[in-house]
Coordinates of C-alpha atoms in Angstrom, one line a residue:
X1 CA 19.9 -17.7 17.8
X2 CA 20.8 -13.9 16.6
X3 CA 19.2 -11.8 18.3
X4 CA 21.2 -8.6 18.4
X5 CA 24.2 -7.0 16.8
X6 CA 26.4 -8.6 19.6
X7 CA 25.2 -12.3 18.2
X8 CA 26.0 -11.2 15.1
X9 CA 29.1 -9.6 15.6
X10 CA 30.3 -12.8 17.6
X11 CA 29.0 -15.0 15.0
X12 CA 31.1 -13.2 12.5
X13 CA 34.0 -13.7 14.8
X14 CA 33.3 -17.1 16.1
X15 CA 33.2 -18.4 12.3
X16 CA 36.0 -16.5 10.9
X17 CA 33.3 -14.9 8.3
X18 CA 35.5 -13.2 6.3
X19 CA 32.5 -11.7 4.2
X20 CA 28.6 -10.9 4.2
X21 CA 26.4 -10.8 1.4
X22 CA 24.0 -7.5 1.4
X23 CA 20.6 -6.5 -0.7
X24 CA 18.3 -4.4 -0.9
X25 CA 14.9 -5.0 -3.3
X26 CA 14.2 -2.2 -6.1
X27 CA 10.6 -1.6 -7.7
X28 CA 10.5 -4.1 -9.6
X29 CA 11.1 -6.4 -7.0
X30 CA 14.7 -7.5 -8.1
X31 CA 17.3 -7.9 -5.3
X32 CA 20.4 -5.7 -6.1
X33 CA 23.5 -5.9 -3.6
X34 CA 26.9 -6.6 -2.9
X35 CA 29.7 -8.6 -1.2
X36 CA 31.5 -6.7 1.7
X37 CA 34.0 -7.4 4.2
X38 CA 33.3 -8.6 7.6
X39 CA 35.2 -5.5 8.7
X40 CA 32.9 -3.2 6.9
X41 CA 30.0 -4.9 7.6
X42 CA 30.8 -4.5 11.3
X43 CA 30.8 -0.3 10.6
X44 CA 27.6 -1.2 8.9
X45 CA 25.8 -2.2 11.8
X46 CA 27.0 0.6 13.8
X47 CA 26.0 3.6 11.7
X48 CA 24.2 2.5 8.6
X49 CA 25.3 2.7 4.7
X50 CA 24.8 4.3 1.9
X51 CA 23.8 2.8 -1.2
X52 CA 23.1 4.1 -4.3
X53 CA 20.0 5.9 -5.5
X54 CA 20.1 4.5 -8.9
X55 CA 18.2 1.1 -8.2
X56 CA 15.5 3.5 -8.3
X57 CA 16.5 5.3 -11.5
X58 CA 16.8 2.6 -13.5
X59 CA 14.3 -0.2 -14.8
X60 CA 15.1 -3.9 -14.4
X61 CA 17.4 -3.8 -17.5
X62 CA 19.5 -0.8 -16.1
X63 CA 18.0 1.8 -18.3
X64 CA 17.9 5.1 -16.7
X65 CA 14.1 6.6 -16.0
X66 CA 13.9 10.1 -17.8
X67 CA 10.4 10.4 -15.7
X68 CA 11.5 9.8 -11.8
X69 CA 12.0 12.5 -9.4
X70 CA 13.8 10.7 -6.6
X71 CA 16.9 10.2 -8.4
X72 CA 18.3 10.8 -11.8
X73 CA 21.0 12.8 -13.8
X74 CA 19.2 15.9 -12.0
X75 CA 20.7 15.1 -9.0
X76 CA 23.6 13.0 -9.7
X77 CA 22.4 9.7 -8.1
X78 CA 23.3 10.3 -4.9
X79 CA 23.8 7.4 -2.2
X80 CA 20.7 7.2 0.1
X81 CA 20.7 5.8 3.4
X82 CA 19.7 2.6 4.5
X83 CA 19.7 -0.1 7.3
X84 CA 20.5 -3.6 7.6
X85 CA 17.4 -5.5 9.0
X86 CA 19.2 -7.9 11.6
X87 CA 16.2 -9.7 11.5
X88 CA 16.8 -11.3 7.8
X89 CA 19.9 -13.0 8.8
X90 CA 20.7 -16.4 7.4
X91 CA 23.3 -18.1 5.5
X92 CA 23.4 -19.1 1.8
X93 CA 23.7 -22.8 1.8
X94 CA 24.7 -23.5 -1.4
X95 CA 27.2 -20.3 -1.0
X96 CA 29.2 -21.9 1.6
X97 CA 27.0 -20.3 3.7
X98 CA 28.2 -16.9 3.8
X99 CA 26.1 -14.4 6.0
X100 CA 23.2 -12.7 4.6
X101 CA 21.0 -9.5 5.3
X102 CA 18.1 -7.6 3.7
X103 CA 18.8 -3.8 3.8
X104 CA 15.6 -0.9 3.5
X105 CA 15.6 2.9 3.5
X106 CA 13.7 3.1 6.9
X107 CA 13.5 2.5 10.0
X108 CA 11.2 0.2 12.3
X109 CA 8.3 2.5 12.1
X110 CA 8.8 2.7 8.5
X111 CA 10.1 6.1 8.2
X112 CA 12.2 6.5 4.9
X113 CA 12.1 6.2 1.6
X114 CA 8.6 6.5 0.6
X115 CA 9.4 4.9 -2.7
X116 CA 11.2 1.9 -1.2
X117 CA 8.9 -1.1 -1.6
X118 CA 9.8 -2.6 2.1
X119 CA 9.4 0.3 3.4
X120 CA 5.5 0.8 2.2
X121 CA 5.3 -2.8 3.1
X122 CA 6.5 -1.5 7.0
X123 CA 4.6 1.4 7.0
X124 CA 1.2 -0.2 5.7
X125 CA 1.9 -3.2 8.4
X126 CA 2.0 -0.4 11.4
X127 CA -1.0 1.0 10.4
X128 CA -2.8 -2.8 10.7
X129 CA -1.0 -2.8 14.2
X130 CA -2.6 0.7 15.2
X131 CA -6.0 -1.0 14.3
X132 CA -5.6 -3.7 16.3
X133 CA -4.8 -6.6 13.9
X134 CA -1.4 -8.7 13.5
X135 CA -1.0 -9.9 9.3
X136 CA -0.6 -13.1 9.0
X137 CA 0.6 -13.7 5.0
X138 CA 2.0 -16.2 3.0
X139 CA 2.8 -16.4 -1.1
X140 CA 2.6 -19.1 -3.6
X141 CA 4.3 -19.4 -7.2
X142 CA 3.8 -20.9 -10.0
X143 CA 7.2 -20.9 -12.8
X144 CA 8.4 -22.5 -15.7
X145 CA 12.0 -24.5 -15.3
X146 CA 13.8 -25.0 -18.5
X147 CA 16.9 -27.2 -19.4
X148 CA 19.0 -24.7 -20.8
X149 CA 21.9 -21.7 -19.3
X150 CA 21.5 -18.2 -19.8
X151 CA 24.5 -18.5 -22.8
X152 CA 22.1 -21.0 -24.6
X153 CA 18.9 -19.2 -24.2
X154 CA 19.6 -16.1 -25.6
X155 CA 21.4 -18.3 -28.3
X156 CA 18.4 -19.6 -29.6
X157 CA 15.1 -19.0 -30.7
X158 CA 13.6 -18.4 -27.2
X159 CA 10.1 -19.6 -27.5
X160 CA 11.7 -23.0 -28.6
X161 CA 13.4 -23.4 -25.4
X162 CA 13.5 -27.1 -23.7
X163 CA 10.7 -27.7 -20.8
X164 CA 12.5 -29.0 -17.5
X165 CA 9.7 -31.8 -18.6
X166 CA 7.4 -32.7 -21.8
X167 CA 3.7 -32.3 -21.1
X168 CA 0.8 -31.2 -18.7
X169 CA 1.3 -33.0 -15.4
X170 CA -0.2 -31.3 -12.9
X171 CA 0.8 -32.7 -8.8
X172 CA 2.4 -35.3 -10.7
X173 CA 4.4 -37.6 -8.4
X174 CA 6.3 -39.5 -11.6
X175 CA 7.5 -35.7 -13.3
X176 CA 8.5 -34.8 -9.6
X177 CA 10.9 -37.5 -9.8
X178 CA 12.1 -37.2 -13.1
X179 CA 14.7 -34.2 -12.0
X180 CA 14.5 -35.2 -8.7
X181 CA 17.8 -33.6 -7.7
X182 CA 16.8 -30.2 -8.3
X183 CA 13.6 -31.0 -6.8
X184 CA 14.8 -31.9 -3.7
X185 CA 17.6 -29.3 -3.7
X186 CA 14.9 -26.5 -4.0
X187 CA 12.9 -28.1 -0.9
X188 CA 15.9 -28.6 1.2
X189 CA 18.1 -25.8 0.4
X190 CA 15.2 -23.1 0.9
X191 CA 14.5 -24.6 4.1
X192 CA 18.1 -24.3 5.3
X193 CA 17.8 -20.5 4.0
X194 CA 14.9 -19.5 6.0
X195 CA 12.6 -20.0 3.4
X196 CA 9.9 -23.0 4.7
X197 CA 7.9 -24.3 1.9
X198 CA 4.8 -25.8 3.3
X199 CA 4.7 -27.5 0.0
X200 CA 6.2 -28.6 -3.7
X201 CA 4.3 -30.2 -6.4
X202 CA 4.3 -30.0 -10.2
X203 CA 1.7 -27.7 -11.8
X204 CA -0.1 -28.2 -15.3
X205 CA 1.9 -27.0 -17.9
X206 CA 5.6 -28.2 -19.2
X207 CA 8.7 -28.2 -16.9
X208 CA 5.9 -26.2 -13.9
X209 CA 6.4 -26.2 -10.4
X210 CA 4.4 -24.6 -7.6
X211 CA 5.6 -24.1 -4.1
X212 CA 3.9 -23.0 -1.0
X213 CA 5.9 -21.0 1.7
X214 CA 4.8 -21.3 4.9
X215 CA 3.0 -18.3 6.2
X216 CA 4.2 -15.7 9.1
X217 CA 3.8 -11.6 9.6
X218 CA 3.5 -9.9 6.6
X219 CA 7.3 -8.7 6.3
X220 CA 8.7 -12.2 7.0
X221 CA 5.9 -13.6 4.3
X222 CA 7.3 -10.3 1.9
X223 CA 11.0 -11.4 2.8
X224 CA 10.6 -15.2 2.3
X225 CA 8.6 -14.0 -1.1
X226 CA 11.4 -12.3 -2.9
X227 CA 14.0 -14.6 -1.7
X228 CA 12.2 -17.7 -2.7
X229 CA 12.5 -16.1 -6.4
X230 CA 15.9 -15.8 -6.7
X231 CA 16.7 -19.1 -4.6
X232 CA 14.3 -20.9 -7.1
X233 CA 17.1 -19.0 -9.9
X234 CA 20.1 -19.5 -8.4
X235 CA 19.5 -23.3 -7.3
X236 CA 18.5 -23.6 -11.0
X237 CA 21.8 -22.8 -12.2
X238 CA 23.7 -25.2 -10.4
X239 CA 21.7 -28.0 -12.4
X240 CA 22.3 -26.5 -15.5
X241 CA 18.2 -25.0 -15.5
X242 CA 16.6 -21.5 -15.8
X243 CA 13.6 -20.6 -13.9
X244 CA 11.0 -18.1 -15.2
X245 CA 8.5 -15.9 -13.3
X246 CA 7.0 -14.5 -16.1
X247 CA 3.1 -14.7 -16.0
X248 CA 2.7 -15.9 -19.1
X249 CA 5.1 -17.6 -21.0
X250 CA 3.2 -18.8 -23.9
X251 CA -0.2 -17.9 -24.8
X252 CA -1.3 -21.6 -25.4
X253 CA -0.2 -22.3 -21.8
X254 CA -1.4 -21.3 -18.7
X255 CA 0.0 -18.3 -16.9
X256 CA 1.9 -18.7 -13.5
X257 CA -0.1 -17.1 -10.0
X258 CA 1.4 -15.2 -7.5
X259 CA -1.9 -16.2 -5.0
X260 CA -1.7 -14.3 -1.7
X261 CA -3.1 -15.8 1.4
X262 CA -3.9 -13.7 4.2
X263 CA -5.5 -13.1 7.2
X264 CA -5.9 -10.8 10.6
X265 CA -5.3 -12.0 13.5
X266 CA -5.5 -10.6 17.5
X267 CA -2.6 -8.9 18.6
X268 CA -1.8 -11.6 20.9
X269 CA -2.1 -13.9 17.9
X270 CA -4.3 -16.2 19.5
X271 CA -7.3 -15.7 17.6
X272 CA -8.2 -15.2 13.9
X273 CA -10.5 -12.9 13.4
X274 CA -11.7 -13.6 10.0
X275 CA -13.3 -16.7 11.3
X276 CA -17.0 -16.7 12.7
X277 CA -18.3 -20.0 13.8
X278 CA -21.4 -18.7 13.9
X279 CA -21.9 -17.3 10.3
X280 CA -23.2 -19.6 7.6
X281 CA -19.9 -19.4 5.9
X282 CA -17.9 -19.1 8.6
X283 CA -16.8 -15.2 7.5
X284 CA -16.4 -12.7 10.3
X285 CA -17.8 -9.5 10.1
X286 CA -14.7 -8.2 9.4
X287 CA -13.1 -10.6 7.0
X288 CA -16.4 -9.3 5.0
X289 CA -15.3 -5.6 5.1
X290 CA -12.0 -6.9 4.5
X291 CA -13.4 -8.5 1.1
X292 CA -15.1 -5.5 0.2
X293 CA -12.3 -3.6 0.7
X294 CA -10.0 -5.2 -1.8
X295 CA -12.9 -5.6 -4.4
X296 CA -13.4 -1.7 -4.3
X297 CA -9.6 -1.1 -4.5
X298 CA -8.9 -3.6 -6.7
X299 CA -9.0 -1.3 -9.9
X300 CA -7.4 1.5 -8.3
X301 CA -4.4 -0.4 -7.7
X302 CA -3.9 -3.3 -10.4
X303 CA -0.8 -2.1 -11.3
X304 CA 1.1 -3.5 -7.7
X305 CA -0.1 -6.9 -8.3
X306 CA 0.1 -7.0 -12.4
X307 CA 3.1 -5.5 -13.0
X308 CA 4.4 -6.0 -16.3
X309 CA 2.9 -5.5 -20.2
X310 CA 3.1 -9.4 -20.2
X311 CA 1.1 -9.4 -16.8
X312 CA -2.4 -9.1 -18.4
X313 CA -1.6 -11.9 -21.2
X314 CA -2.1 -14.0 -17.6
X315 CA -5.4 -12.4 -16.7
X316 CA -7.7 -14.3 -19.4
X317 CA -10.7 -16.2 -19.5
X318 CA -10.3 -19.7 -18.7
X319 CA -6.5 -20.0 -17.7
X320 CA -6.8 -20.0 -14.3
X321 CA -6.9 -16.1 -13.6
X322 CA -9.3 -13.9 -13.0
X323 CA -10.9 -11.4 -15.0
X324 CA -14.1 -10.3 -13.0
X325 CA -14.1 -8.3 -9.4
X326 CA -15.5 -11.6 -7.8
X327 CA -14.9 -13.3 -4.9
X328 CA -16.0 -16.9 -4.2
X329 CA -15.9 -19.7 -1.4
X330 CA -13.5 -22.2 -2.6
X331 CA -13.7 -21.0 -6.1
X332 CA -10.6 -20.8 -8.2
X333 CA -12.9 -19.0 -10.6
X334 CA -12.7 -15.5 -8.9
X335 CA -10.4 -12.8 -8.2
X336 CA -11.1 -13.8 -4.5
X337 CA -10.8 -16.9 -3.1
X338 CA -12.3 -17.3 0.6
X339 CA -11.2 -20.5 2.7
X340 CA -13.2 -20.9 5.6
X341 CA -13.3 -24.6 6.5
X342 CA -11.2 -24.3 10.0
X343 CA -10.4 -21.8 12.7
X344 CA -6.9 -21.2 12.5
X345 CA -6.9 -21.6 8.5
X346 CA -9.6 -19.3 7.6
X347 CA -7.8 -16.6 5.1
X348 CA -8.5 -14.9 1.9
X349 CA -6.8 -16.2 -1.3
X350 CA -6.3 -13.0 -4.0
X351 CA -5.6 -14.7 -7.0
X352 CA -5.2 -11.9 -9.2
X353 CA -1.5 -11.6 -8.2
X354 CA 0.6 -13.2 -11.0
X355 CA 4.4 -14.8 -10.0
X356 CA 6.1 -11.4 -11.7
X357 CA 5.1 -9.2 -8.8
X358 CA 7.1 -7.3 -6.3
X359 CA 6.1 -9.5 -3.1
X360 CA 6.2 -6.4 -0.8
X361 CA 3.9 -4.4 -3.0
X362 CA 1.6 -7.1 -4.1
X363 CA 1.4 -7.9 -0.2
X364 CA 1.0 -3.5 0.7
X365 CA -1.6 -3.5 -1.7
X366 CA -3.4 -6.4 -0.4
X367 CA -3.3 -5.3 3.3
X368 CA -4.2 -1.8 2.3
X369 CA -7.3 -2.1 0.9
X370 CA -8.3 -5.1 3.2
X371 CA -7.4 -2.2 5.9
X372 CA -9.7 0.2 3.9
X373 CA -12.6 -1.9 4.3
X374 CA -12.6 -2.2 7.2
X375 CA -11.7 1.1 8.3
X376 CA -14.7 2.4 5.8
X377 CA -16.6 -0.5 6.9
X378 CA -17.7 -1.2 4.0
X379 CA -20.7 -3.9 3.5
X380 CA -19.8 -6.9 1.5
X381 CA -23.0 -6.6 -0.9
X382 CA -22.2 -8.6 -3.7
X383 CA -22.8 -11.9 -3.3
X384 CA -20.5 -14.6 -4.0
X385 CA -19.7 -16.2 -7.5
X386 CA -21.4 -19.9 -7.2
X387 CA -20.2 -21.5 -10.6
X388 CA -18.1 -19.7 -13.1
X389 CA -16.8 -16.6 -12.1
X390 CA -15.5 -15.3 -15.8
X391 CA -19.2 -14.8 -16.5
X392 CA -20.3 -12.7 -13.4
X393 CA -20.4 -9.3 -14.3
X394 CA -22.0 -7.7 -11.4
X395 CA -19.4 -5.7 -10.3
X396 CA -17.5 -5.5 -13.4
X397 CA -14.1 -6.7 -14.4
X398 CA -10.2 -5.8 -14.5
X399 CA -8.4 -3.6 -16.6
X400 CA -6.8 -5.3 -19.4
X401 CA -3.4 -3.6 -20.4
X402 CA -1.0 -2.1 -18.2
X403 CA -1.3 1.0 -19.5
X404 CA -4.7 1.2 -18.9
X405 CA -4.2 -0.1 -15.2
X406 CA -1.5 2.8 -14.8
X407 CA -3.7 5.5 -16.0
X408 CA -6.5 4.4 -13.6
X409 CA -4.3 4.2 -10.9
X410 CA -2.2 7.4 -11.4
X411 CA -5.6 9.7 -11.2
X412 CA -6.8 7.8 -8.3
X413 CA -7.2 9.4 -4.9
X414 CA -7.9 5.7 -3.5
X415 CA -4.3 4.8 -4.2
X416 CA -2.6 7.7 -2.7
X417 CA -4.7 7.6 0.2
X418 CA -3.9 4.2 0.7
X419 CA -0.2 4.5 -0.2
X420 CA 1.1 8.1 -0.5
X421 CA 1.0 10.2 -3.5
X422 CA 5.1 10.6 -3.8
X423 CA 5.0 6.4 -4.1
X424 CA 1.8 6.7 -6.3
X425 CA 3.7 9.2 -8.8
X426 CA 6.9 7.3 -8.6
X427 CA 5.6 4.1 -9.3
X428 CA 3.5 4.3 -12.2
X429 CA 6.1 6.9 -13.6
X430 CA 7.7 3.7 -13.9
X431 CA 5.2 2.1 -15.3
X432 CA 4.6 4.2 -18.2
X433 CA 8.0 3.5 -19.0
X434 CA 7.3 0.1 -19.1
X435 CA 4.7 0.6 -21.4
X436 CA 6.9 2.9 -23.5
X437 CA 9.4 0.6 -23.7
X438 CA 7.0 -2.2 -25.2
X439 CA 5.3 0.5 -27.6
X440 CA 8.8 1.2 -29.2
X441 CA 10.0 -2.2 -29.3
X442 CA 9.5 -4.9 -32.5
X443 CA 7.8 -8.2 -31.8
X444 CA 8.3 -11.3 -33.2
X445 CA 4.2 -11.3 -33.8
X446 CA 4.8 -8.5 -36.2
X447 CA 7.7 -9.8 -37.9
X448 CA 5.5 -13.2 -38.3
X449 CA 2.5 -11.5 -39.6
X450 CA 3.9 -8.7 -41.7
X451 CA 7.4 -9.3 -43.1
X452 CA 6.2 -11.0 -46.0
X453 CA 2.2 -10.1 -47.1
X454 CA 1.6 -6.6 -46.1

């Protein structure tokens, strides 16, 4: 087992590594990185590296921000400096397994970058450690798989693209087996990459797969998160398939989740503290302040688990997202799910996360405002949704565009309490370019609808 720098450094020499694989994970939650030698990497883990500012001066395409601070044409884009977590080390197993590490801009307490999502996600965890409380997290996704290569999908008229298979087949053993290669490659090859699914099933909806990673501390959940999505890619390709994220691919389909689990734990880990025997619904006290908390936060801070313009064509009536600040036992209706049925499993589902998130954001700004609930103690008033949460109103619903989220967000004192005001203005800087980007841009729906009548 590696448990140190020596392991490593005599794994290295005991398998005549000649390489190591490095990333690091930008805003957007895209992992950016680079081959280097073994020697290299050996200076690496003695003093660090630098690497360069610009994957947070750029967007996911590589276009340069003209709104950032932290880097830019201003300042040349420097090289920052950032640390390999020893921690993340595993081998790629359909790489030959060659060596692989996660890098931040921090260190263990989180000390850094402030705009580097890991490092929010480190600093966030410490402050659940001061209070007491160990994280216990875990993501699942929902994406579309279609037979096609990157060469033949931008060669043809995207929305036209193959399904991986015809037809709505939700946990459907016979689809499961109809690629059943890939299938089992994505099951077996995660494992072997650090990546334990607890589960793999078809979802409704052509060529859909879900896949539930088993849970762990919130920056092992946040690691196996972002990994899983580009495993999920990069497995794809050897079958000739390409994997989508995107929350909604078509609008006469449903959109694809992101559902975070959660829960707080002793720091012993030995009990959960979100379950009491004794209430009615088996809710601690503080899993109800917890509640409360993310229900109150919720709007100040939409943009961290709804990224993306195409984010909110997800969060619709009736397709599985949620549209109302609710929250629910069992209830796939609201934007909080509570699961209460056994000791050790009692956690909170928030389903409002879509499968385009950043995993270490989505999972900061879940623990954040669970965290400022109960530091707040805030009472969990509203009652929960019984029936059909799209028509409870009580406590009003979510914003509907992205550029409406960002705006909220951007004036909100919540969200830089909660998560600094130099990430606050860097992030949705970002996000207004996003949302200039789709502004200046021509859709096929307008081609469609006014090339020929207007």
């Amino acid at each position: 087992m590696i448990k140190s720098k020596d392991d490593i450094r005599a794994y290295l020499r005991d398998n005549s590594c000649s390489k190591v694989k490095l990333a690091i994970v930008d805003i957007d939650g895209i992992l950016r990185g680079k081959i280097v030698s073994a020697d290299k990497f050996r200076t690496i883990l003695d003093g660090g590296m630098g690497f360069c500012a610009v994957v947070f001066g750029w967007d996911m395409e590589d276009k340069s921000y003209d709104n950032v601070n932290v880097t830019g044409w201003h300042n040349g884009y420097p090289d920052f400096d950032a640390m390999v977590d020893i921690k993340t080390f595993r081998q790629i197993p359909w790489e030959d397994d060659i060596p692989f590490f996660l890098a931040d801009f921090s260190n263990e307490k989180g000390e850094g970058l402030d705009v580097c999502p890991r490092t929010l996600l480190k600093r966030i965890n410490n402050r659940a450690l001061e209070m007491g409380f160990k994280s216990q997290f875990s993501e699942e996704f929902e994406w579309f798989n279609f037979e096609t290569t990157p060469d033949g999908y931008y060669g043809q008229e995207l929305s036209k693209t193959k399904p991986l298979t015809p037809g709505m087949f939700g946990y459907s053993i016979l689809k499961a087996s109809q690629k059943s290669p890939f299938f089992h490659d994505l099951f077996d090859y995660c494992h072997r990459f650090g990546i334990p699914l607890e589960g793999l099933h078809t979802e409704t909806g052509p060529g859909v797969y879900e896949a539930a990673i088993q849970y762990g501390d919130i920056l092992t959940a946040a690691d196996r998160a972002v990994l899983f999505k580009t495993s999920v890619k990069e497995i794809a390709y050897k079958h000739g398939i390409m994997a989508t994220f995107m929350a909604k691919w078509s609008e006469k389909l449903p959109g694809n989740g992101g559902h975070v689990h959660q829960s707080l734990w002793d720091l012993d880990l030995e009990s959960n503290l979100f379950h009491d025997q004794n209430d009615p619904l088996h809710m601690s006290a503080l899993m109800k302040q917890y509640i409360a908390g993310q229900l109150y936060c919720l709007p100040h801070m939409l943009p961290l688990v709804a990224p993306t313009i195409n984010s909110y064509k997800r969060l619709v009536e009736g397709a599985w997202a949620p549209t109302t600040l609710t929250w629910g036992v069992d209830n796939r209706t609201t934007a909080l799910r509570v699961l209460s049925r056994g000791k050790s499993s009692t956690r909170l589902e928030t389903r409002v996360v879509g499968s385009d998130v950043n995993p270490y954001l989505a999972m900061s700004a879940c623990l954040a405002a669970g965290l400022y609930g109960i530091a707040h103690q805030l009472p969990l008033n509203q009652p929960a949704s019984v029936g059909n949460g799209y028509r409870d109103f009580s406590n009003g619903t979510l914003p509907t565009s992205l550029q409406e989220a960002t705006a909220q967000m951007k004036e909100s004192a919540v969200a830089k309490e909660l998560f600094g005001e130099a990430f606050v203005e860097h992030f949705c800087n970002t996000r207004e370019w996003e949302c200039r980007e789709f502004a200046a841009s021509v859709t096929d729906w307008e081609r469609k609808r006014y090339f020929e009548i207007i």
